[in-house]
Structures are given as structure tokens and as C-alpha cells.
CSV table of C-alpha atoms in Angstrom, one decimal:
chain,number,residue,atom,x,y,z
A,1,MET,CA,-9.9,-144.6,-65.9
A,2,ARG,CA,-13.6,-145.0,-65.0
A,3,GLN,CA,-15.0,-142.2,-63.0
A,4,ARG,CA,-16.4,-143.0,-59.8
A,5,ARG,CA,-20.2,-142.5,-59.6
A,6,ILE,CA,-21.3,-140.1,-57.0
A,7,LYS,CA,-24.6,-140.3,-55.5
A,8,ASN,CA,-26.6,-136.8,-55.7
A,9,LEU,CA,-23.7,-135.3,-57.7
A,10,GLU,CA,-25.6,-132.4,-59.1
A,11,GLU,CA,-27.0,-131.3,-55.8
A,12,LYS,CA,-23.4,-131.5,-54.1
A,13,LEU,CA,-22.1,-129.5,-57.1
A,14,ALA,CA,-24.8,-127.1,-56.4
A,15,GLU,CA,-23.5,-126.6,-52.8
A,16,CYS,CA,-20.4,-125.4,-54.3
A,17,SER,CA,-21.8,-122.9,-56.7
A,18,SER,CA,-20.0,-119.9,-55.8
A,19,TYR,CA,-16.7,-121.5,-56.8
A,20,ILE,CA,-18.1,-122.4,-60.1
A,21,THR,CA,-17.8,-120.0,-63.2
A,22,GLU,CA,-20.9,-120.5,-65.2
A,23,ASN,CA,-20.8,-119.7,-69.1
A,24,PRO,CA,-16.9,-119.3,-68.8
A,25,LYS,CA,-16.4,-118.1,-72.4
A,26,GLU,CA,-18.6,-115.1,-71.6
A,27,MET,CA,-15.7,-114.3,-69.4
A,28,LYS,CA,-13.2,-113.7,-71.9
A,29,GLY,CA,-11.3,-110.3,-71.1
A,30,HIS,CA,-13.3,-110.1,-67.9
A,31,TRP,CA,-11.6,-112.6,-65.5
A,32,HIS,CA,-10.5,-109.8,-63.1
A,33,GLU,CA,-14.1,-109.0,-62.6
A,34,VAL,CA,-14.7,-112.6,-61.5
A,35,PHE,CA,-12.2,-112.1,-58.6
A,36,GLY,CA,-12.9,-108.4,-58.0
A,37,ASN,CA,-9.3,-107.5,-58.3
A,38,ASP,CA,-6.3,-106.8,-60.7
A,39,ARG,CA,-4.2,-109.6,-59.5
A,40,PRO,CA,-2.3,-112.1,-61.8
A,41,ILE,CA,-4.3,-114.9,-62.8
A,42,TYR,CA,-2.7,-118.5,-63.3
A,43,LEU,CA,-4.6,-121.6,-64.5
A,44,GLU,CA,-4.3,-125.2,-64.0
A,45,LEU,CA,-5.3,-127.3,-67.2
A,46,GLY,CA,-6.9,-130.4,-65.5
A,47,CYS,CA,-6.9,-130.1,-62.0
A,48,GLY,CA,-8.2,-133.4,-61.1
A,49,LYS,CA,-9.1,-133.6,-57.4
A,50,GLY,CA,-7.5,-130.1,-56.8
A,51,GLN,CA,-4.5,-130.8,-54.3
A,52,PHE,CA,-2.2,-128.7,-56.4
A,53,ILE,CA,-4.3,-125.6,-57.4
A,54,ARG,CA,-5.8,-125.5,-53.6
A,55,ALA,CA,-2.1,-125.6,-52.3
A,56,HIS,CA,-1.1,-122.7,-54.3
A,57,ALA,CA,-4.2,-120.6,-53.6
A,58,GLU,CA,-3.5,-121.0,-49.9
A,59,ARG,CA,0.1,-120.3,-50.2
A,60,ASN,CA,-0.4,-117.4,-52.7
A,61,PRO,CA,-3.2,-115.1,-51.6
A,62,GLU,CA,-1.8,-112.5,-53.9
A,63,ASN,CA,-2.5,-114.3,-57.0
A,64,ASN,CA,-5.7,-115.7,-58.4
A,65,TYR,CA,-6.4,-119.1,-59.7
A,66,ILE,CA,-8.4,-120.9,-62.2
A,67,ALA,CA,-9.0,-124.6,-62.2
A,68,VAL,CA,-10.2,-126.3,-65.2
A,69,GLU,CA,-11.7,-129.8,-65.1
A,70,GLY,CA,-14.4,-131.5,-67.2
A,71,ALA,CA,-14.8,-134.7,-65.1
A,72,LEU,CA,-17.5,-133.7,-62.5
A,73,SER,CA,-17.2,-136.7,-60.3
A,74,VAL,CA,-13.5,-135.8,-60.1
A,75,VAL,CA,-13.6,-132.1,-59.6
A,76,LEU,CA,-16.4,-132.3,-57.0
A,77,ARG,CA,-13.5,-133.2,-54.3
A,78,ALA,CA,-11.6,-130.0,-55.6
A,79,LEU,CA,-14.5,-127.8,-55.2
A,80,GLU,CA,-15.2,-129.0,-51.6
A,81,LYS,CA,-11.6,-128.4,-50.7
A,82,ALA,CA,-11.8,-125.0,-51.9
A,83,ARG,CA,-15.0,-124.2,-50.0
A,84,ASP,CA,-13.8,-125.9,-46.9
A,85,ALA,CA,-10.9,-123.8,-47.0
A,86,GLU,CA,-12.9,-120.5,-47.8
A,87,LEU,CA,-10.3,-119.7,-50.4
A,88,GLY,CA,-11.4,-116.5,-52.3
A,89,ASN,CA,-9.0,-116.5,-54.8
A,90,ILE,CA,-9.9,-119.4,-56.9
A,91,THR,CA,-12.7,-120.4,-59.5
A,92,PHE,CA,-13.4,-123.4,-61.5
A,93,ILE,CA,-14.5,-124.0,-65.2
A,94,LEU,CA,-16.4,-127.3,-65.3
A,95,GLU,CA,-15.8,-128.1,-68.7
A,96,PHE,CA,-13.5,-130.1,-71.2
A,97,VAL,CA,-11.6,-127.1,-73.0
A,98,GLN,CA,-10.5,-127.6,-76.4
A,99,ASP,CA,-9.1,-124.2,-77.1
A,100,LEU,CA,-8.2,-121.8,-74.3
A,101,ARG,CA,-8.3,-118.8,-76.7
A,102,ASP,CA,-12.1,-119.2,-76.5
A,103,TYR,CA,-12.1,-118.6,-72.9
A,104,PHE,CA,-9.2,-115.9,-72.4
A,105,GLU,CA,-8.2,-112.8,-74.0
A,106,ASP,CA,-4.7,-112.0,-75.2
A,107,GLY,CA,-2.4,-111.5,-72.1
A,108,GLU,CA,-5.1,-112.4,-69.7
A,109,LEU,CA,-3.2,-115.2,-68.2
A,110,ALA,CA,0.1,-114.8,-66.0
A,111,GLY,CA,0.9,-118.8,-66.0
A,112,ILE,CA,-0.4,-122.1,-66.9
A,113,TYR,CA,0.4,-125.3,-65.1
A,114,LEU,CA,0.0,-128.7,-66.9
A,115,ASN,CA,0.4,-131.6,-64.6
A,116,PHE,CA,0.4,-135.1,-65.6
A,117,SER,CA,-1.5,-134.3,-68.8
A,118,ASP,CA,-2.8,-137.2,-71.4
A,119,PRO,CA,0.4,-138.4,-73.0
A,120,TRP,CA,-1.7,-139.4,-76.3
A,121,PRO,CA,1.3,-141.8,-77.1
A,122,LYS,CA,0.4,-142.4,-80.8
A,123,ASP,CA,2.2,-140.5,-83.2
A,124,ARG,CA,-0.7,-139.3,-85.3
A,125,HIS,CA,-2.1,-137.9,-82.0
A,126,ALA,CA,0.9,-135.9,-81.1
A,127,LYS,CA,-0.8,-132.5,-82.0
A,128,ARG,CA,-3.4,-133.2,-79.1
A,129,ARG,CA,-0.7,-133.1,-76.6
A,130,LEU,CA,-0.8,-130.0,-74.3
A,131,THR,CA,2.8,-129.3,-74.8
A,132,SER,CA,2.8,-129.6,-78.5
A,133,ARG,CA,3.8,-126.7,-80.8
A,134,GLN,CA,0.4,-126.2,-81.7
A,135,PHE,CA,-0.8,-125.8,-77.9
A,136,PHE,CA,2.3,-123.5,-77.2
A,137,ALA,CA,1.1,-121.1,-80.1
A,138,ARG,CA,-2.3,-120.9,-78.3
A,139,TYR,CA,-0.8,-120.1,-74.9
A,140,ASP,CA,1.5,-117.5,-76.6
A,141,ASN,CA,-1.7,-115.6,-77.3
A,142,ILE,CA,-3.5,-115.8,-73.9
A,143,LEU,CA,-0.2,-115.3,-71.5
A,144,LYS,CA,1.2,-112.2,-70.8
A,145,LYS,CA,4.7,-111.4,-72.1
A,146,SER,CA,6.3,-112.5,-69.0
A,147,GLY,CA,4.1,-115.4,-68.7
A,148,ARG,CA,5.2,-119.1,-68.3
A,149,VAL,CA,4.2,-122.7,-68.6
A,150,GLU,CA,5.0,-125.2,-66.1
A,151,PHE,CA,4.9,-128.8,-67.0
A,152,LYS,CA,5.3,-132.0,-64.8
A,153,THR,CA,4.9,-135.8,-65.8
A,154,ASP,CA,6.5,-139.1,-64.9
A,155,ASN,CA,6.3,-140.1,-68.7
A,156,ARG,CA,9.5,-139.8,-70.0
A,157,ASP,CA,8.7,-140.2,-73.8
A,158,LEU,CA,6.3,-137.3,-73.4
A,159,PHE,CA,8.8,-135.2,-71.5
A,160,ASP,CA,11.5,-135.5,-74.2
A,161,PHE,CA,8.8,-134.5,-76.7
A,162,SER,CA,7.9,-131.7,-74.8
A,163,VAL,CA,11.3,-130.3,-74.4
A,164,GLU,CA,11.8,-130.3,-78.0
A,165,GLU,CA,8.5,-128.8,-78.8
A,166,VAL,CA,9.2,-125.8,-76.4
A,167,LYS,CA,12.1,-125.2,-78.6
A,168,GLU,CA,10.3,-125.7,-81.9
A,169,ALA,CA,7.5,-123.2,-80.7
A,170,GLY,CA,10.1,-120.6,-80.3
A,171,TRP,CA,9.9,-120.4,-76.5
A,172,ASN,CA,12.6,-120.3,-74.0
A,173,LEU,CA,13.4,-123.2,-72.0
A,174,LYS,CA,14.1,-121.6,-68.4
A,175,ALA,CA,14.5,-125.0,-66.4
A,176,VAL,CA,14.3,-128.8,-66.8
A,177,THR,CA,14.7,-131.8,-64.6
A,178,TYR,CA,14.6,-135.3,-64.9
A,179,ASP,CA,14.5,-136.3,-61.2
A,180,LEU,CA,12.3,-133.4,-59.7
A,181,HIS,CA,12.2,-134.7,-56.0
A,182,ASN,CA,16.2,-135.2,-56.1
A,183,ASP,CA,16.8,-131.6,-57.5
A,184,ALA,CA,17.2,-129.2,-54.6
A,185,SER,CA,16.6,-126.2,-56.7
A,186,MET,CA,13.8,-127.1,-58.7
A,187,ASN,CA,12.0,-129.2,-56.0
A,188,GLU,CA,12.2,-126.0,-53.6
A,189,GLY,CA,8.6,-125.0,-52.8
A,190,ASN,CA,7.3,-127.6,-55.2
A,191,VAL,CA,3.5,-128.5,-54.7
A,192,CYS,CA,2.7,-132.1,-55.4
A,193,THR,CA,-0.4,-133.4,-57.3
A,194,GLU,CA,-2.3,-136.6,-56.1
A,195,TYR,CA,-0.7,-138.3,-59.4
A,196,GLU,CA,2.8,-137.0,-58.5
A,197,LEU,CA,2.5,-138.7,-55.1
A,198,LYS,CA,1.5,-141.8,-56.5
A,199,PHE,CA,3.8,-142.3,-59.2
A,200,SER,CA,6.7,-141.2,-56.9
A,201,GLU,CA,6.0,-143.7,-54.3
A,202,GLN,CA,6.0,-146.3,-57.4
A,203,GLY,CA,9.7,-145.3,-57.8
A,204,ASN,CA,8.8,-143.2,-61.1
A,205,PRO,CA,11.2,-140.0,-61.1
A,206,ILE,CA,9.1,-136.9,-61.9
A,207,CYS,CA,10.2,-134.7,-64.8
A,208,LYS,CA,9.6,-130.9,-64.9
A,209,LEU,CA,10.2,-128.0,-67.4
A,210,ILE,CA,9.6,-124.4,-67.1
A,211,ALA,CA,9.2,-122.3,-70.5
A,212,ASP,CA,8.5,-118.6,-70.9
A,213,ARG,CA,8.2,-116.4,-74.1
């Protein structure tokens, strides 16, 4: 999808600078210093416009949140939402992250959220999917022993692939649903993303899995 050009983007990003972690790789092993406390840290990989991560930060002040998004014209809205809500438990990494192990020490994160990730539909690109066994091996390093990954998508092929990859990676599949919004148990407390609302309105069922180590 083509990104919308935003006038004075750099200036607008600068206005939200207090929510941006500069040189994030240098914070590896020191993310608690960014927040000034030892609360659990959760990460959303690809936060888009930030509706999901902002809601979590608002609802759960006892936790800290890191949002990753490299598309600057998209993440600007997320930054503005965090600033306007005066959230003190969220920061942003404005980069396209290839390997989270470059940014986080072993056991540094409590959880990872993957929402409507790129499906990389061609078989030869399977390793690039964020729910591939290769990526789960990376998550295994940076998550605490009790850490977990939560994944949502409307792409059934990607979801079926992900369910199998969780097993192949040696993780525990804690919960699975193929119709989140009609699953009373798993939908309780669900925080919707922008894509989730859009796809649901189109009649697409939302799939979700929770996996832990």
C-alpha cells in the first residue's frame, strides 16, 4: 500500500520526540532505563497507526510497551495518539526491524504482539513470515521464560501455517480461535487494530493464537 505523503513530516515527528527511542540498538539490555522502572515490557512488531498499542498502554499502566514501525508517515499518527493521551509507559522504535535480537537482551521482554503481519504468500518466502519457526527461535531468546506471543490475522492460509510453525518450533499452543469475535472466551478484553475493524466489517473472520515457551 502506498504511503500517504505528509507535509512537514520531520517537524511533526520532532514534536513527538519524547516518545521516540533514538539509537534503539544501544538500549539492548537497558530498556528498563528508558521507562525508569522494572515493570514488564511488551512489544508490538508493526504497530501501524497505533490504536492497539495505545489502548493496551492506557488499560495497563502496570506494564511498559514498545511499538515498532518503520513507515514514518503511518507511525506519526501513533505517536500523536500517545502524546495526546500523555502516556508515560510507551516508546517507539522508528525502524524496520530485521532481527529483534539486535535490540533486546535475552529475557528482556514479557510478550510480543503480531497483528496482521505481511503474509509473504510465496512458499520461497516462508522464512520471512513473522510466525515462522525461524522467527520463533528469535523470540525464544528475547522473551522471559513465561513470555508469550499473540498473533492475529484474517489470512487463513497464514494462520494455518502459523499454527503448525508454533508446534515445529517447540512452543506451546495455549489458545486458538478461527473466529475471534464470536469466541466469547478469547474475545473478552480484546483490543482491535485498525485492520481488524476493517476486515471484520468486510465479513472476514479474525483468527488468533497465543503461544508460550
